[in-house]
Every structure is written in C-alpha cells, then in structure tokens.
CSV table of C-alpha atoms in Angstrom, one decimal:
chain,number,residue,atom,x,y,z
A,1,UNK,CA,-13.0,-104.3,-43.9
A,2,UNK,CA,-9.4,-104.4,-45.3
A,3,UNK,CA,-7.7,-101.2,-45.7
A,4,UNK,CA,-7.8,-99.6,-49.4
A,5,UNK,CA,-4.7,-98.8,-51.0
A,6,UNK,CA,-3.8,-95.2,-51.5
A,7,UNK,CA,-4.6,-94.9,-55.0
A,8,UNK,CA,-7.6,-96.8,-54.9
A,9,UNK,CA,-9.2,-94.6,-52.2
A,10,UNK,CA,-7.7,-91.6,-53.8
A,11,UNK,CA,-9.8,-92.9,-57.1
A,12,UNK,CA,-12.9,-92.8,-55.1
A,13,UNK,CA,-12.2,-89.4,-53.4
A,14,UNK,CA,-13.3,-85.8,-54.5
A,15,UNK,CA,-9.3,-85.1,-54.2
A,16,UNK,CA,-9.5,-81.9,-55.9
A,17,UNK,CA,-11.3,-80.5,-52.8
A,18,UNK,CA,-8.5,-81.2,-50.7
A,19,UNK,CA,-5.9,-79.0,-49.3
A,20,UNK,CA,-4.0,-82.0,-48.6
A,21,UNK,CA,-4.7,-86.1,-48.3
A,22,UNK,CA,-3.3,-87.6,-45.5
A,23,UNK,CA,-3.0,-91.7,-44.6
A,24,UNK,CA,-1.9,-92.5,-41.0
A,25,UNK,CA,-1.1,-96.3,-40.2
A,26,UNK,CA,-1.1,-97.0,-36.9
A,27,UNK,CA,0.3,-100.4,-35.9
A,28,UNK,CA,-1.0,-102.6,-33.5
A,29,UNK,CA,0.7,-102.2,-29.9
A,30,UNK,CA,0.8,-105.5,-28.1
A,31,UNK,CA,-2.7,-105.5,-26.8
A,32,UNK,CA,-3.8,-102.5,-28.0
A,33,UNK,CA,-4.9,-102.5,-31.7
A,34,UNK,CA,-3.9,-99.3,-34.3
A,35,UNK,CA,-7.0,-98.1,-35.0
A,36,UNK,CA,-8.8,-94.8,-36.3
A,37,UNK,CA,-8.6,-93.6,-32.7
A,38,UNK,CA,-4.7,-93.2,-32.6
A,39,UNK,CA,-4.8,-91.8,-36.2
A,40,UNK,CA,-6.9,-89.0,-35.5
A,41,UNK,CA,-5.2,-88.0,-32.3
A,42,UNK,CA,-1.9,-88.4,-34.2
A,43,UNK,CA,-3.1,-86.0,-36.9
A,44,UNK,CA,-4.5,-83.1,-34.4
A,45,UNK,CA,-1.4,-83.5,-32.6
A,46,UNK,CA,1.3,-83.6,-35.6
A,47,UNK,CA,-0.9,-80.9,-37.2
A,48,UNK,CA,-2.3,-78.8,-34.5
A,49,UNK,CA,-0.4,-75.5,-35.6
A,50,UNK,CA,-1.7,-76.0,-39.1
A,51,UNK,CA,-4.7,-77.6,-39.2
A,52,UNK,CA,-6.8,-76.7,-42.6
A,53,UNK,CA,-10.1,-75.0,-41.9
A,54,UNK,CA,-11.8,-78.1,-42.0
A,55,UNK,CA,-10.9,-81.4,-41.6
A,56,UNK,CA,-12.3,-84.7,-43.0
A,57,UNK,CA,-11.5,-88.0,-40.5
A,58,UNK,CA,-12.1,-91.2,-42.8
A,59,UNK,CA,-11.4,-94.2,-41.6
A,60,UNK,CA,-9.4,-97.1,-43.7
A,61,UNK,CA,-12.9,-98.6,-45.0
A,62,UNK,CA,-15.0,-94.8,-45.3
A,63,UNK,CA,-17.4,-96.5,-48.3
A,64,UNK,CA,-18.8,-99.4,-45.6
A,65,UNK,CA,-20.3,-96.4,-43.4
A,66,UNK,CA,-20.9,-93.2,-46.2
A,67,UNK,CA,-21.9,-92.3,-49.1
A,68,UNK,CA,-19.5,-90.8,-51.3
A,69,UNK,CA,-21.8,-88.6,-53.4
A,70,UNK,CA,-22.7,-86.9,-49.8
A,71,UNK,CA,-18.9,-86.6,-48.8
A,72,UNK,CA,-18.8,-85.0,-52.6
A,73,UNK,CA,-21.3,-82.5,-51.5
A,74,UNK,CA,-19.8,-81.8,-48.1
A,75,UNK,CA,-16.2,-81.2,-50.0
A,76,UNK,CA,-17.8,-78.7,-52.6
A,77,UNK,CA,-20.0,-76.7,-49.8
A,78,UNK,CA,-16.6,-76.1,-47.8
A,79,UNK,CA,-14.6,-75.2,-51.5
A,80,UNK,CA,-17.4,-72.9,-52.3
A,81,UNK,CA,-17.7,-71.2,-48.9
A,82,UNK,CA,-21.3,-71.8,-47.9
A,83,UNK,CA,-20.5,-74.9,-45.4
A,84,UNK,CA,-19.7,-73.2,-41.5
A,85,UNK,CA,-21.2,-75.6,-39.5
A,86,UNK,CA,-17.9,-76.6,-36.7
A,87,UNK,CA,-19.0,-80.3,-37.0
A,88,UNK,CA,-20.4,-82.5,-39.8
A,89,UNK,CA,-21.3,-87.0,-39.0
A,90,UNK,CA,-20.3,-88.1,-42.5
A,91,UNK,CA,-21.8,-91.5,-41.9
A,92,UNK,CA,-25.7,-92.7,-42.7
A,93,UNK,CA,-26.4,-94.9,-39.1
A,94,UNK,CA,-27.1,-93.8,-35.7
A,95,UNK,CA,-25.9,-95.2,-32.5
A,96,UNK,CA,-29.1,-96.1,-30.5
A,97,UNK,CA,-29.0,-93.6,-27.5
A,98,UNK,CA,-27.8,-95.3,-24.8
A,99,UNK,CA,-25.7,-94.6,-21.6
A,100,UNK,CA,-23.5,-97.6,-20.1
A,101,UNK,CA,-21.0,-97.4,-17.2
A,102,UNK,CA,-18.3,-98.2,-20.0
A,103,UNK,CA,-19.5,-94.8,-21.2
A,104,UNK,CA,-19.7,-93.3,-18.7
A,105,UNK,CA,-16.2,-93.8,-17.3
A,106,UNK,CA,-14.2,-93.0,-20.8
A,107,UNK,CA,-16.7,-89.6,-20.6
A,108,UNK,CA,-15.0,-88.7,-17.0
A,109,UNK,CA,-11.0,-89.6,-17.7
A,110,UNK,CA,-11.5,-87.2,-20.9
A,111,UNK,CA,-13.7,-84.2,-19.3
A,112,UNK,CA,-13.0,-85.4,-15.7
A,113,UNK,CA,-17.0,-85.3,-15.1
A,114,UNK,CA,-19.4,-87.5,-14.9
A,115,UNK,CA,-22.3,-87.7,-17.9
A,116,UNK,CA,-26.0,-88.1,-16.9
A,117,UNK,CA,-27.6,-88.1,-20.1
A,118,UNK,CA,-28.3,-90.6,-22.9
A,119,UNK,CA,-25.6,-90.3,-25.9
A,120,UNK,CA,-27.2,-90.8,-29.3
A,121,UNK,CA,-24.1,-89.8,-32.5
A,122,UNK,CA,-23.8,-91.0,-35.6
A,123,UNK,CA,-21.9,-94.2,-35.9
A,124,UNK,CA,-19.0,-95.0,-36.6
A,125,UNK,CA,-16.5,-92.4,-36.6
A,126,UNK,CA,-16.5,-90.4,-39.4
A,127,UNK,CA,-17.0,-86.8,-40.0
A,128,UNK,CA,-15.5,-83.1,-40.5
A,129,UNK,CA,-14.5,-80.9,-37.9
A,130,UNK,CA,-13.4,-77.4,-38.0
A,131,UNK,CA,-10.1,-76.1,-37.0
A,132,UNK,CA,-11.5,-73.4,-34.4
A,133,UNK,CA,-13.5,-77.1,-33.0
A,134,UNK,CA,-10.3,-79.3,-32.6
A,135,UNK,CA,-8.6,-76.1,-30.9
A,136,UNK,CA,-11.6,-76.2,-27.6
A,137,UNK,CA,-8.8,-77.8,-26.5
A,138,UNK,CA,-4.9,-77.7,-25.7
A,139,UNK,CA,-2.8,-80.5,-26.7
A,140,UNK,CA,-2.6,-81.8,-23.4
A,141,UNK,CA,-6.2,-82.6,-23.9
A,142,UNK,CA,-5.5,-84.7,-26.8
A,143,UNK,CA,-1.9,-86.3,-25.8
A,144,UNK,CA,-4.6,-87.9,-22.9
A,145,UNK,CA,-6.9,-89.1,-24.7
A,146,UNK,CA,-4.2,-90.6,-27.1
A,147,UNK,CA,-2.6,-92.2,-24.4
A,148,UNK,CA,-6.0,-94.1,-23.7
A,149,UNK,CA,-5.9,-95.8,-27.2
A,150,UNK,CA,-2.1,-96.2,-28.4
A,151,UNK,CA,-0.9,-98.8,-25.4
A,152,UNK,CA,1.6,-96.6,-24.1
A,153,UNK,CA,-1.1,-96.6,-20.9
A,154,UNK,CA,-2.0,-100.0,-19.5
A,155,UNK,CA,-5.4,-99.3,-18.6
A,156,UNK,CA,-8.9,-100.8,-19.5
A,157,UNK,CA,-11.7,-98.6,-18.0
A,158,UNK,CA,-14.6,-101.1,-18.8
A,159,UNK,CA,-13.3,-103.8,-16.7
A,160,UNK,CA,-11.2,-106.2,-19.4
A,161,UNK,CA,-7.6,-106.7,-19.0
A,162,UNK,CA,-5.4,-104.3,-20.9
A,163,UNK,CA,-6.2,-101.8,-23.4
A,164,UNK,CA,-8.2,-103.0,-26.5
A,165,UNK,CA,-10.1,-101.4,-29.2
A,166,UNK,CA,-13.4,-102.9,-27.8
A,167,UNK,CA,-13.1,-100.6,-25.0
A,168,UNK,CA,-11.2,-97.1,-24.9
A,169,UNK,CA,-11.9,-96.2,-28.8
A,170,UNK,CA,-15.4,-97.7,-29.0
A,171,UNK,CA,-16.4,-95.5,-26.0
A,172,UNK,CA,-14.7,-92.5,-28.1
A,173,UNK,CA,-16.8,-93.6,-31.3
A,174,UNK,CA,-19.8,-92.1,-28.6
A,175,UNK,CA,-17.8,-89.2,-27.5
A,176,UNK,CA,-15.8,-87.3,-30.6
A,177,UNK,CA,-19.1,-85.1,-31.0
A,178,UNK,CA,-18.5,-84.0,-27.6
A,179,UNK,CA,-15.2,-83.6,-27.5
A,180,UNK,CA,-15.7,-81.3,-30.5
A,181,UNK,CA,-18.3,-79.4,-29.2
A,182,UNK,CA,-21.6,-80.9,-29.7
A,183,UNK,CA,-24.4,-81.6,-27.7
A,184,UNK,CA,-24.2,-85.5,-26.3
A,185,UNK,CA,-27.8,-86.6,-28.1
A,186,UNK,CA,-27.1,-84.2,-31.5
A,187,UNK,CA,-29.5,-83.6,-34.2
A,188,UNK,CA,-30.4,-85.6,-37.4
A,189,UNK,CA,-28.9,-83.9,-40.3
A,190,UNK,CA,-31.9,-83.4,-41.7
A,191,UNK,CA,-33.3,-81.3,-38.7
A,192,UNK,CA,-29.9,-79.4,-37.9
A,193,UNK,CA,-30.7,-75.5,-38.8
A,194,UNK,CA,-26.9,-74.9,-39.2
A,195,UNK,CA,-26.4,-77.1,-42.1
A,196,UNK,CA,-26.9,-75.7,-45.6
A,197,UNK,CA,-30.2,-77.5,-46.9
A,198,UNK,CA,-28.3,-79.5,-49.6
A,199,UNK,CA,-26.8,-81.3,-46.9
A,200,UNK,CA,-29.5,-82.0,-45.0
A,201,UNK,CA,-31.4,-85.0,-47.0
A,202,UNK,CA,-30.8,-87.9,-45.3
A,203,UNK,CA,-28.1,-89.3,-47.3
A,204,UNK,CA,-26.9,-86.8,-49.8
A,205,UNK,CA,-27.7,-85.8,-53.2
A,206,UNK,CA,-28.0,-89.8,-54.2
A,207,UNK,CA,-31.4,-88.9,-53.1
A,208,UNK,CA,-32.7,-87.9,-57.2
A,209,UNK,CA,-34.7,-90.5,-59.2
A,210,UNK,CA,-32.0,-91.5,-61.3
A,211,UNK,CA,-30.5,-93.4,-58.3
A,212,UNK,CA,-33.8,-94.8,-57.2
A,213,UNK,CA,-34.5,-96.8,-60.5
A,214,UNK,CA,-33.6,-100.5,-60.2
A,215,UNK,CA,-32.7,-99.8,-56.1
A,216,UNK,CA,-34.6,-102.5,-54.1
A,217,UNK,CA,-36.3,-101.0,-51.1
A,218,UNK,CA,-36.7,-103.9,-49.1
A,219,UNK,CA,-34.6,-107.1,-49.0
C-alpha cells in the first residue's frame, strides 16, 4: 500500500509509549528499490550506540499486516516492565515453512553457512527487537547485509539480473528472526513460554466479545 503520512500514522500509533518515533525513506536506487530492508539496517547502523531497550520495525503500511490494538498491548507491556522477551513478530500471518535455494544462499552471504532446515516466521517484516538482540552482532555484520539491499552492491543471489526487492530483502523477510537470535522455524505466539500471557492470544486483546459482534467469520 501507499505510504501514510506522518501524522496520519502518528494518529493511529500508541505514541506515548515511545521513547522516540522515527520515519526513514529510502529512495529507490536504480534497480534496487528503497524498501523496509535498507530502513532498518539504516536505523541499527545510525543508532547502534543508542538504541532504546526495545525497538519497534513498522513498515510504511504496518495496519495491512497487524493489529494495532496488539501493537497497543506490546507498547504498554514494555512501558510497564513485564515484556523481556528479545524478539516479538508483530504481524498475524505465517510464512509457510519452506526452504528454497534463494534462501538458502541470502542465509550463507549473511552467516557465511549453509541452512538445512525448513524456515517458518511470521510474515512480513514487522516486529520488536531488543537492544542486547540487535547487538549479537557488530556493525560490520549489518553494513553487509545493507549492502545486499541498498544497490551500492550489484549482486542478485537468486539468479535475476541486478539487485531487486524480489530477491535480497524478501529472502531477509525469512531471515530477521535469525539474525536476531531466534530459532529458524520459531514458535506461535500463542505457544511461546517467554511471552507474558496477554500477549499470547492470537491476535491481541481484539480478541473480547465486543469486537466479535457484527465480525463475519467467513466470507
């Protein structure tokens, strides 16, 4: 979808949970299209000597894959001190597991190893990650992976010509869990011991009757 504005977004945000609110635009680089890929990794690079405790990645269009009243709950766990878990999905699909050569070549120019089994995250690239997470690794580690998504490096490890978002920054949209930490086929929210129980319905606290009234359950 089109990007939001500023203030519209801020509108629709819990703001007030936030240490700060920042918007990255990311043009697109001759072949290689500004995308949430080069945001993040400009972020945790402009920010890795003072990155918050926890930070929230939201693409330009966060209400197509979440639900805000869960991002609300995620926002007042971490101000009230009883959210620890290193990294949160934010985002209500899952990727189908799956494990493709595309995959599995983006997996060994990041880690420089090869990946044997079946990846299965959340879609879609949204979620929070702790501080102590985004610091597994030097900035090195992240100037790399930037480099794979911002066109300064011509390369397409999927077998298409140049760098394009189709490639390079989908293959990261299976990978950020494990880059962060977490295990390649992660658990459901629901079933994840670490999370505090309020956070693991499967969509967040929209989950009471008074949202279910008039809400068709099958189209």
């Amino acid at each position: 979808g089109a990007p939001l504005a500023p203030d519209v977004l801020a509108a629709q945000l819990p703001t007030e949970h936030f240490m700060a609110v920042w918007q990255i635009d990311r043009a697109d680089i001759g072949a290689a299209r500004g995308d949430e890929c080069s945001a993040y990794l400009t972020h945790i690079l402009g920010s890795y000597e003072n990155l918050a405790d926890f930070t929230i990645f939201l693409q330009s269009d966060p209400m197509d894959h979440l639900h805000f009243d869960f991002l609300d709950l995620v926002l007042r766990s971490i101000a009230a001190g009883t959210y620890t878990t290193p990294f949160l999905p934010l985002n209500g699909p899952r990727h189908v597991r799956t494990l493709t050569p595309c995959l599995q070549a983006v997996h060994e120019e990041i880690f420089k190893e090869n990946i044997s089994e079946l990846l299965g995250p959340y879609c879609c690239a949204q979620f929070a990650v702790s501080r102590d997470a985004i610091r597994r690794h030097d900035k090195d580690f992240y100037l790399h992976m930037l480099s794979l998504v911002d066109g300064s490096s011509n390369v397409d490890l999927c077998g298409m010509e140049g760098t394009k978002r189709s490639t390079q920054c989908y293959g990261f949209e299976f990978l950020w869990h494990v880059v962060f930490g977490e295990k390649p086929e992660p658990p459901g929210r629901e079933d994840d011991v670490r999370l505090p129980l309020h956070l693991r319905l499967k969509h967040g606290k929209e989950h009471t009757r008074r949202n279910w009234i008039g809400v068709p359950l099958a189209r």
